[in-house]
Amino acid sequence: MINKNVKNCVVFALIIILIFSTATSIAVSEVMLQKEPNERVSTVSFIEKSSGLETPAKEGGDTELELADINNDGHLDIICVGDHGSPYVNSGQHGIMVWLGDGENTWSVNQTGDFGYGGIEAGI
């Protein structure tokens, strides 16, 4: 059986450790709050690069798009299976749609298959 004095010493030591760790945590938090954030000024510019993305017309609803270099030309392409109008419901969407990007401002769509909408993923 543990002596009452030993038990009291252990409880006292645990209380001291708890107080010390809380005080240290608060001190570190205050130091973190006092640090100045990097004062870099960045400018964001929007550059339109959507010519060709309007074909085929979208019917509506959610659409999953993925970006990948499908044809290995060094430019990102967009792949999709379509929205809830695919295939051929109020829209020319069908199958897998790939908008090939030319790295400039233009995209050209290629569609393969007579199925529609769902998820899609790109990988290497």
Coordinates of C-alpha atoms in Angstrom, one line a residue:
M1 CA 0.0 0.0 0.0
I2 CA 1.3 3.5 -0.9
N3 CA 2.1 5.8 2.0
K4 CA -0.3 8.8 2.3
N5 CA 2.7 11.2 2.1
V6 CA 3.9 9.6 -1.1
K7 CA 0.4 9.8 -2.5
N8 CA 0.1 13.5 -1.6
C9 CA 3.6 14.2 -3.2
V10 CA 2.5 12.5 -6.4
V11 CA -0.8 14.5 -6.6
F12 CA 1.2 17.8 -5.8
A13 CA 3.7 17.0 -8.5
L14 CA 1.0 16.3 -11.1
I15 CA -0.7 19.6 -10.2
I16 CA 2.6 21.5 -10.7
I17 CA 3.2 19.8 -14.0
L18 CA -0.3 20.7 -15.2
I19 CA 0.1 24.3 -14.2
F20 CA 3.5 24.6 -15.8
S21 CA 2.4 23.0 -19.1
T22 CA -0.7 25.3 -19.2
A23 CA 1.4 28.4 -18.5
T24 CA 4.0 27.4 -21.1
S25 CA 1.2 26.8 -23.7
I26 CA -0.3 30.2 -23.0
A27 CA 3.1 31.9 -23.3
V28 CA 3.9 30.2 -26.6
S29 CA 0.4 31.2 -27.9
E30 CA 1.0 34.8 -27.0
V31 CA 4.4 34.8 -28.8
M32 CA 2.8 33.3 -31.9
L33 CA 0.1 36.0 -31.9
Q34 CA 2.8 38.8 -31.6
K35 CA 4.6 37.7 -34.8
E36 CA 4.0 39.9 -37.8
P37 CA 2.7 38.1 -40.9
N38 CA 4.7 38.5 -44.1
E39 CA 3.6 41.7 -45.7
R40 CA 3.7 40.7 -49.3
V41 CA 1.3 42.4 -51.6
S42 CA 0.1 40.2 -54.4
T43 CA -2.1 41.2 -57.3
V44 CA -4.4 38.7 -58.9
S45 CA -5.4 39.2 -62.5
F46 CA -8.1 37.3 -64.4
I47 CA -7.2 36.3 -67.9
E48 CA -10.1 34.9 -70.0
K49 CA -9.1 31.6 -71.6
S50 CA -12.5 29.9 -72.2
S51 CA -12.9 30.1 -76.0
G52 CA -14.4 26.7 -77.1
L53 CA -15.7 25.7 -73.7
E54 CA -19.3 26.6 -74.6
T55 CA -19.6 23.6 -76.9
P56 CA -21.5 21.4 -76.3
A57 CA -24.2 23.4 -74.5
K58 CA -24.8 22.3 -70.9
E59 CA -28.2 21.2 -69.8
G60 CA -27.8 22.0 -66.1
G61 CA -27.1 20.5 -62.8
D62 CA -23.9 19.4 -61.2
T63 CA -20.9 18.5 -63.4
E64 CA -17.6 16.9 -62.4
L65 CA -14.6 18.2 -64.3
E66 CA -11.0 17.0 -64.0
L67 CA -7.8 18.6 -65.4
A68 CA -5.0 16.5 -66.9
D69 CA -2.8 16.5 -70.0
I70 CA -4.7 13.8 -71.8
N71 CA -2.8 14.1 -75.1
N72 CA 0.6 14.7 -73.7
D73 CA 1.2 18.0 -75.5
G74 CA 2.2 19.9 -72.4
H75 CA -1.1 21.7 -72.0
L76 CA -3.9 21.0 -69.5
D77 CA -7.1 19.4 -70.9
I78 CA -10.5 19.2 -69.3
I79 CA -12.4 15.8 -69.1
C80 CA -16.0 15.3 -68.1
V81 CA -18.9 12.8 -68.5
G82 CA -21.4 15.6 -68.5
D83 CA -24.2 17.0 -66.4
H84 CA -27.6 15.4 -65.8
G85 CA -28.6 16.2 -69.5
S86 CA -26.1 13.7 -70.8
P87 CA -26.6 11.9 -73.1
Y88 CA -28.6 14.1 -75.6
V89 CA -31.1 15.6 -73.2
N90 CA -31.6 19.2 -74.2
S91 CA -27.9 19.2 -75.1
G92 CA -25.4 17.6 -77.5
Q93 CA -23.5 16.1 -74.5
H94 CA -22.7 12.5 -74.7
G95 CA -20.1 10.1 -73.5
I96 CA -16.7 11.2 -72.3
M97 CA -16.0 14.8 -73.3
V98 CA -12.4 16.0 -73.6
W99 CA -11.7 19.7 -74.1
L100 CA -8.1 19.8 -75.5
G101 CA -6.3 22.9 -74.5
D102 CA -3.9 24.6 -76.9
G103 CA -2.0 26.5 -74.1
E104 CA -3.4 29.8 -75.4
N105 CA -7.0 30.8 -75.2
T106 CA -8.7 28.0 -77.1
W107 CA -10.3 24.6 -76.3
S108 CA -11.6 22.0 -78.7
V109 CA -14.1 19.3 -77.6
N110 CA -14.0 15.6 -78.5
Q111 CA -16.8 13.4 -77.4
T112 CA -16.8 9.6 -77.4
G113 CA -19.6 7.3 -76.4
D114 CA -23.4 7.4 -76.0
F115 CA -23.6 7.3 -72.3
G116 CA -23.9 10.0 -69.7
Y117 CA -23.4 11.5 -66.6
G118 CA -21.4 10.5 -63.7
G119 CA -18.0 10.9 -62.1
I120 CA -14.7 10.9 -63.9
E121 CA -11.0 10.8 -62.8
A122 CA -7.7 11.3 -64.4
G123 CA -4.5 9.5 -63.5
I124 CA -1.1 8.5 -64.8

